[in-house]
PDB file of C-alpha atoms in Angstrom:
ATOM      1  CA  MET L   3       0.074   0.311  -0.361  1.00 46.00           C
ATOM      2  CA  ALA L   4       1.154   3.497  -0.522  1.00 64.00           C
ATOM      3  CA  GLN L   5       1.630   5.896   2.123  1.00 83.00           C
ATOM      4  CA  GLU L   6      -2.147   7.225   2.130  1.00 89.00           C
ATOM      5  CA  LEU L   7      -1.608   8.225   6.086  1.00 93.00           C
ATOM      6  CA  ASN L   8       1.409   9.929   6.146  1.00 94.00           C
ATOM      7  CA  GLY L   9       1.270  12.607   9.464  1.00 92.00           C
ATOM      8  CA  LYS L  10      -1.804  10.855  10.470  1.00 97.00           C
ATOM      9  CA  ARG L  11      -2.074   9.785  14.151  1.00 98.00           C
ATOM     10  CA  VAL L  12      -5.135   6.992  15.067  1.00 98.00           C
ATOM     11  CA  ALA L  13      -6.550   6.051  18.492  1.00 98.00           C
ATOM     12  CA  ILE L  14      -7.332   2.639  18.998  1.00 98.00           C
ATOM     13  CA  LEU L  15      -9.215   2.323  21.971  1.00 98.00           C
ATOM     14  CA  VAL L  16      -8.759  -1.373  24.263  1.00 98.00           C
ATOM     15  CA  ALA L  17      -9.777  -1.802  27.514  1.00 98.00           C
ATOM     16  CA  ASP L  18      -9.081  -5.662  28.487  1.00 97.00           C
ATOM     17  CA  GLY L  19     -10.360  -8.419  26.664  1.00 97.00           C
ATOM     18  CA  PHE L  20     -10.408  -6.815  23.218  1.00 98.00           C
ATOM     19  CA  GLU L  21     -10.095  -9.048  20.495  1.00 97.00           C
ATOM     20  CA  GLN L  22      -6.649  -9.462  19.395  1.00 98.00           C
ATOM     21  CA  VAL L  23      -6.457 -10.673  16.071  1.00 98.00           C
ATOM     22  CA  GLU L  24      -9.042  -6.840  15.304  1.00 98.00           C
ATOM     23  CA  LEU L  25      -6.301  -4.693  17.323  1.00 98.00           C
ATOM     24  CA  THR L  26      -3.084  -6.395  15.247  1.00 98.00           C
ATOM     25  CA  ASP L  27      -4.324  -6.762  12.176  1.00 98.00           C
ATOM     26  CA  PRO L  28      -5.721  -3.272  11.654  1.00 98.00           C
ATOM     27  CA  ARG L  29      -2.953  -1.635  13.276  1.00 98.00           C
ATOM     28  CA  LYS L  30      -0.359  -3.100  11.151  1.00 98.00           C
ATOM     29  CA  ALA L  31      -1.816  -1.806   8.313  1.00 98.00           C
ATOM     30  CA  LEU L  32      -2.402   1.493   9.235  1.00 98.00           C
ATOM     31  CA  ASP L  33       1.084   1.396  10.122  1.00 97.00           C
ATOM     32  CA  GLU L  34       2.564   0.300   7.358  1.00 96.00           C
ATOM     33  CA  ALA L  35      -0.201   3.226   5.406  1.00 97.00           C
ATOM     34  CA  GLY L  36       2.281   5.682   7.180  1.00 96.00           C
ATOM     35  CA  ALA L  37      -0.452   6.580  10.441  1.00 97.00           C
ATOM     36  CA  LYS L  38       0.841   6.592  14.119  1.00 97.00           C
ATOM     37  CA  THR L  39      -0.978   4.348  16.020  1.00 98.00           C
ATOM     38  CA  GLU L  40      -1.595   4.691  20.083  1.00 98.00           C
ATOM     39  CA  ILE L  41      -3.025   2.376  22.408  1.00 98.00           C
ATOM     40  CA  VAL L  42      -5.766   4.547  24.681  1.00 98.00           C
ATOM     41  CA  SER L  43      -6.683   2.457  27.096  1.00 98.00           C
ATOM     42  CA  PRO L  44      -8.371   2.555  30.797  1.00 97.00           C
ATOM     43  CA  ALA L  45      -5.647  -0.306  32.058  1.00 94.00           C
ATOM     44  CA  GLU L  46      -2.903   1.042  33.451  1.00 88.00           C
ATOM     45  CA  GLY L  47       0.858  -0.023  31.723  1.00 95.00           C
ATOM     46  CA  LYS L  48      -0.765  -2.808  29.442  1.00 98.00           C
ATOM     47  CA  VAL L  49      -3.560  -3.878  28.239  1.00 98.00           C
ATOM     48  CA  LYS L  50      -4.574  -8.045  27.861  1.00 97.00           C
ATOM     49  CA  GLY L  51      -6.049  -9.190  24.323  1.00 97.00           C
ATOM     50  CA  TRP L  52      -7.997 -12.151  23.895  1.00 97.00           C
ATOM     51  CA  LYS L  53      -7.689 -14.692  21.117  1.00 95.00           C
ATOM     52  CA  THR L  54     -10.603 -16.748  20.473  1.00 85.00           C
ATOM     53  CA  LYS L  55     -11.365 -18.594  23.708  1.00 90.00           C
ATOM     54  CA  GLU L  56      -8.565 -17.378  25.980  1.00 95.00           C
ATOM     55  CA  TRP L  57      -6.538 -14.652  26.986  1.00 97.00           C
ATOM     56  CA  GLY L  58      -4.075 -13.243  24.753  1.00 96.00           C
ATOM     57  CA  ASP L  59      -0.828 -11.121  25.119  1.00 97.00           C
ATOM     58  CA  PRO L  60      -0.211  -7.998  27.060  1.00 97.00           C
ATOM     59  CA  PHE L  61       0.406  -5.225  24.937  1.00 98.00           C
ATOM     60  CA  PRO L  62       1.828  -1.849  26.288  1.00 98.00           C
ATOM     61  CA  VAL L  63      -0.936   1.353  26.836  1.00 98.00           C
ATOM     62  CA  ASP L  64       1.096   4.727  24.876  1.00 98.00           C
ATOM     63  CA  VAL L  65      -1.611   6.788  26.364  1.00 98.00           C
ATOM     64  CA  PRO L  66      -3.209   6.386  29.350  1.00 98.00           C
ATOM     65  CA  LEU L  67      -7.148   7.855  28.734  1.00 98.00           C
ATOM     66  CA  ASP L  68      -7.094   9.709  31.341  1.00 96.00           C
ATOM     67  CA  ARG L  69      -4.598  11.613  29.584  1.00 97.00           C
ATOM     68  CA  ALA L  70      -5.606  11.182  25.870  1.00 97.00           C
ATOM     69  CA  ARG L  71      -7.758  13.831  23.844  1.00 97.00           C
ATOM     70  CA  ALA L  72      -9.800  13.019  20.740  1.00 97.00           C
ATOM     71  CA  GLU L  73      -7.951  16.449  19.500  1.00 97.00           C
ATOM     72  CA  SER L  74      -4.313  15.115  19.396  1.00 97.00           C
ATOM     73  CA  TYR L  75      -6.233  12.003  16.828  1.00 98.00           C
ATOM     74  CA  ASP L  76      -7.167  12.259  13.036  1.00 98.00           C
ATOM     75  CA  ALA L  77      -9.136   8.644  13.507  1.00 98.00           C
ATOM     76  CA  LEU L  78     -10.168   6.398  15.957  1.00 98.00           C
ATOM     77  CA  LEU L  79      -9.898   2.762  15.634  1.00 98.00           C
ATOM     78  CA  LEU L  80     -12.766   0.494  17.962  1.00 98.00           C
ATOM     79  CA  PRO L  81     -11.747  -3.042  18.060  1.00 98.00           C
ATOM     80  CA  GLY L  82     -13.829  -5.885  19.619  1.00 97.00           C
ATOM     81  CA  GLY L  83     -14.370  -8.369  21.333  1.00 95.00           C
ATOM     82  CA  VAL L  84     -16.875  -9.356  23.893  1.00 94.00           C
ATOM     83  CA  MET L  85     -15.087  -8.010  27.196  1.00 96.00           C
ATOM     84  CA  ASN L  86     -13.620  -4.376  25.891  1.00 97.00           C
ATOM     85  CA  PRO L  87     -15.932  -2.902  24.325  1.00 96.00           C
ATOM     86  CA  ASP L  88     -18.898  -3.723  27.361  1.00 96.00           C
ATOM     87  CA  LYS L  89     -16.053  -2.359  29.536  1.00 97.00           C
ATOM     88  CA  LEU L  90     -15.281   1.045  27.255  1.00 98.00           C
ATOM     89  CA  ARG L  91     -19.296   1.444  27.376  1.00 96.00           C
ATOM     90  CA  MET L  92     -19.639   1.887  31.635  1.00 97.00           C
ATOM     91  CA  ASN L  93     -16.823   4.141  31.400  1.00 98.00           C
ATOM     92  CA  PRO L  94     -17.095   7.414  30.718  1.00 98.00           C
ATOM     93  CA  LYS L  95     -14.384   8.997  29.607  1.00 98.00           C
ATOM     94  CA  ALA L  96     -14.152   6.525  27.236  1.00 98.00           C
ATOM     95  CA  VAL L  97     -17.335   7.280  25.862  1.00 98.00           C
ATOM     96  CA  GLN L  98     -17.233  10.314  25.964  1.00 98.00           C
ATOM     97  CA  PHE L  99     -13.791  10.285  24.000  1.00 98.00           C
ATOM     98  CA  VAL L 100     -15.803   8.311  21.391  1.00 98.00           C
ATOM     99  CA  LYS L 101     -18.379  10.834  20.913  1.00 98.00           C
ATOM    100  CA  ALA L 102     -15.727  13.597  20.382  1.00 98.00           C
ATOM    101  CA  PHE L 103     -14.567  12.065  17.526  1.00 98.00           C
ATOM    102  CA  PHE L 104     -18.065  12.414  16.312  1.00 97.00           C
ATOM    103  CA  ASP L 105     -18.864  15.669  17.891  1.00 96.00           C
ATOM    104  CA  ALA L 106     -15.402  16.754  15.306  1.00 97.00           C
ATOM    105  CA  LYS L 107     -16.630  14.219  12.314  1.00 96.00           C
ATOM    106  CA  LYS L 108     -13.615  12.332  11.920  1.00 97.00           C
ATOM    107  CA  PRO L 109     -13.316   8.777  10.700  1.00 98.00           C
ATOM    108  CA  VAL L 110     -13.829   5.935  12.779  1.00 98.00           C
ATOM    109  CA  ALA L 111     -13.369   2.267  11.972  1.00 98.00           C
ATOM    110  CA  ALA L 112     -15.465  -0.485  14.331  1.00 98.00           C
ATOM    111  CA  ILE L 113     -15.430  -3.731  14.075  1.00 98.00           C
ATOM    112  CA  CYS L 114     -17.235  -7.353  15.731  1.00 98.00           C
ATOM    113  CA  HIS L 115     -19.275  -6.348  18.881  1.00 97.00           C
ATOM    114  CA  GLY L 116     -16.698  -2.899  18.888  1.00 97.00           C
ATOM    115  CA  PRO L 117     -19.577  -1.043  17.779  1.00 97.00           C
ATOM    116  CA  TRP L 118     -21.894  -1.405  20.799  1.00 96.00           C
ATOM    117  CA  THR L 119     -19.279   1.290  22.433  1.00 97.00           C
ATOM    118  CA  LEU L 120     -21.024   3.830  20.360  1.00 98.00           C
ATOM    119  CA  ILE L 121     -24.290   3.256  21.091  1.00 97.00           C
ATOM    120  CA  ASP L 122     -24.055   4.686  24.476  1.00 97.00           C
ATOM    121  CA  ALA L 123     -21.501   7.608  23.070  1.00 97.00           C
ATOM    122  CA  GLY L 124     -25.368   8.170  21.280  1.00 97.00           C
ATOM    123  CA  VAL L 125     -24.194   8.629  17.455  1.00 97.00           C
ATOM    124  CA  VAL L 126     -25.641   5.624  15.568  1.00 97.00           C
ATOM    125  CA  ARG L 127     -28.880   6.945  15.082  1.00 97.00           C
ATOM    126  CA  GLY L 128     -29.882   6.870  10.920  1.00 96.00           C
ATOM    127  CA  CYS L 129     -25.929   4.745  10.744  1.00 97.00           C
ATOM    128  CA  THR L 130     -26.430   1.860   8.226  1.00 98.00           C
ATOM    129  CA  ILE L 131     -24.103  -0.124  10.135  1.00 98.00           C
ATOM    130  CA  THR L 132     -22.914  -3.809  10.527  1.00 98.00           C
ATOM    131  CA  SER L 133     -21.646  -5.890  13.074  1.00 98.00           C
ATOM    132  CA  TRP L 134     -21.209  -9.161  15.403  1.00 97.00           C
ATOM    133  CA  PRO L 135     -25.304 -10.273  14.567  1.00 97.00           C
ATOM    134  CA  SER L 136     -25.686 -10.626  18.102  1.00 97.00           C
ATOM    135  CA  LEU L 137     -25.410  -6.515  17.945  1.00 97.00           C
ATOM    136  CA  ARG L 138     -28.057  -6.294  15.576  1.00 97.00           C
ATOM    137  CA  ALA L 139     -31.306  -5.475  18.258  1.00 98.00           C
ATOM    138  CA  ASP L 140     -28.959  -3.385  20.339  1.00 97.00           C
ATOM    139  CA  LEU L 141     -27.695  -1.096  17.103  1.00 98.00           C
ATOM    140  CA  THR L 142     -31.963  -0.940  15.967  1.00 98.00           C
ATOM    141  CA  ASN L 143     -33.262  -0.349  19.088  1.00 98.00           C
ATOM    142  CA  ALA L 144     -30.225   2.740  19.306  1.00 97.00           C
ATOM    143  CA  GLY L 145     -32.441   3.952  15.570  1.00 97.00           C
ATOM    144  CA  ALA L 146     -29.415   2.674  13.290  1.00 98.00           C
ATOM    145  CA  LYS L 147     -29.795   0.672  10.252  1.00 98.00           C
ATOM    146  CA  TRP L 148     -28.069  -3.129  10.749  1.00 98.00           C
ATOM    147  CA  VAL L 149     -27.034  -4.769   7.498  1.00 98.00           C
ATOM    148  CA  ASP L 150     -25.264  -8.332   6.948  1.00 97.00           C
ATOM    149  CA  GLN L 151     -22.620  -7.068   5.408  1.00 97.00           C
ATOM    150  CA  GLU L 152     -18.341  -7.538   5.202  1.00 97.00           C
ATOM    151  CA  CYS L 153     -17.732  -3.990   5.645  1.00 98.00           C
ATOM    152  CA  VAL L 154     -20.526  -0.699   5.781  1.00 98.00           C
ATOM    153  CA  VAL L 155     -19.177   2.283   5.371  1.00 97.00           C
ATOM    154  CA  ASP L 156     -21.431   5.390   6.215  1.00 96.00           C
ATOM    155  CA  ASN L 157     -20.179   9.370   6.263  1.00 93.00           C
ATOM    156  CA  GLY L 158     -16.820   7.993   7.874  1.00 95.00           C
ATOM    157  CA  LEU L 159     -18.157   5.277   9.795  1.00 97.00           C
ATOM    158  CA  VAL L 160     -16.600   2.196   8.938  1.00 98.00           C
ATOM    159  CA  THR L 161     -17.900  -1.376  10.252  1.00 98.00           C
ATOM    160  CA  SER L 162     -17.885  -5.117   9.909  1.00 98.00           C
ATOM    161  CA  ARG L 163     -18.595  -7.782  11.538  1.00 98.00           C
ATOM    162  CA  LYS L 164     -16.133 -10.349  12.404  1.00 97.00           C
ATOM    163  CA  PRO L 165     -12.145 -11.574  12.270  1.00 97.00           C
ATOM    164  CA  ASP L 166     -12.786 -12.771   8.366  1.00 97.00           C
ATOM    165  CA  ASP L 167     -14.358  -9.245   7.160  1.00 98.00           C
ATOM    166  CA  ILE L 168     -10.768  -8.094   8.592  1.00 98.00           C
ATOM    167  CA  PRO L 169      -9.013  -7.762   4.648  1.00 98.00           C
ATOM    168  CA  ALA L 170     -12.453  -5.468   3.359  1.00 98.00           C
ATOM    169  CA  PHE L 171     -12.180  -3.853   6.953  1.00 98.00           C
ATOM    170  CA  ASN L 172      -8.700  -2.465   6.866  1.00 98.00           C
ATOM    171  CA  ARG L 173      -9.221  -1.033   2.784  1.00 97.00           C
ATOM    172  CA  LYS L 174     -12.017   0.829   3.287  1.00 97.00           C
ATOM    173  CA  MET L 175     -10.531   2.290   7.413  1.00 98.00           C
ATOM    174  CA  ILE L 176      -7.301   3.413   5.198  1.00 97.00           C
ATOM    175  CA  GLU L 177      -9.272   4.806   2.181  1.00 96.00           C
ATOM    176  CA  GLU L 178     -11.711   6.536   5.145  1.00 96.00           C
ATOM    177  CA  PHE L 179      -9.446   8.094   7.043  1.00 97.00           C
ATOM    178  CA  ALA L 180      -7.275   9.142   4.129  1.00 96.00           C
ATOM    179  CA  GLU L 181      -9.933  11.453   3.355  1.00 94.00           C
ATOM    180  CA  GLY L 182     -10.139  12.796   6.646  1.00 91.00           C
ATOM    181  CA  ARG L 183     -13.441  14.585   8.770  1.00 88.00           C
ATOM    182  CA  HIS L 184     -16.780  13.790   6.859  1.00 78.00           C
ATOM    183  CA  SER L 185     -18.399  17.524   6.513  1.00 72.00           C
ATOM    184  CA  GLY L 186     -21.988  15.310   6.231  1.00 62.00           C
ATOM    185  CA  ARG L 187     -21.384  13.454   9.723  1.00 48.00           C
ATOM    186  CA  ARG L 188     -24.616  13.100  10.900  1.00 46.00           C
ATOM    187  CA  GLU L 189     -25.627  16.275  11.834  1.00 39.00           C
ATOM    188  CA  MET L 190     -28.175  17.124  15.329  1.00 34.00           C
ATOM    189  CA  ALA L 191     -31.083  18.631  14.758  1.00 31.00           C
ATOM    190  CA  GLY L 192     -31.393  22.151  15.324  1.00 29.00           C
ATOM    191  CA  THR L 193     -27.923  22.585  14.047  1.00 28.00           C
ATOM    192  CA  GLY L 194     -28.280  23.938  10.684  1.00 32.00           C
ATOM    193  CA  THR L 195     -27.605  21.650   7.541  1.00 29.00           C
ATOM    194  CA  SER L 196     -24.902  20.051   5.623  1.00 31.00           C
ATOM    195  CA  LYS L 197     -23.460  18.733   2.835  1.00 30.00           C
ATOM    196  CA  ALA L 198     -21.263  15.632   2.713  1.00 31.00           C
TER     197      ALA L 198
END
């Protein structure tokens, strides 16, 4: 891949129990495209992955969540795993960190259970989105249009269902992150109109 993401900083927000391959493979693709990636986490020092049915490897936390600022980054990656987003969505600082990317119309990529945190950030209403199938009802109840596709892009939000979708997810993530801010990103009622 060309260096489409030179100069871009990407936050990877995770808590213990993230699906390891959903961090390592997209991170490798981002790094190869020239991005500077940083793991942001509420965990202290290291955050632990999950490999299908057992604990995976520890990864160093580059920036503690308490010190992370969305304005320091150009884009956000949300890996899945069941435990990880469930912990993040219960953490007000994590939810606010995610919401800040949407408020600034910056691109966000979420895979598998990653979109769960988006519900608590209040950003999925009106979005076309995919995820691990068990999140379908939650996302639909939050106002999203859920579809069963390997990769869905809606105005800078990239979503995929599972690790098998990572190649398609990576391609679209890099494309959207390279485009940068999306002016048509889900304007709230009463804030005026915008053009995509």
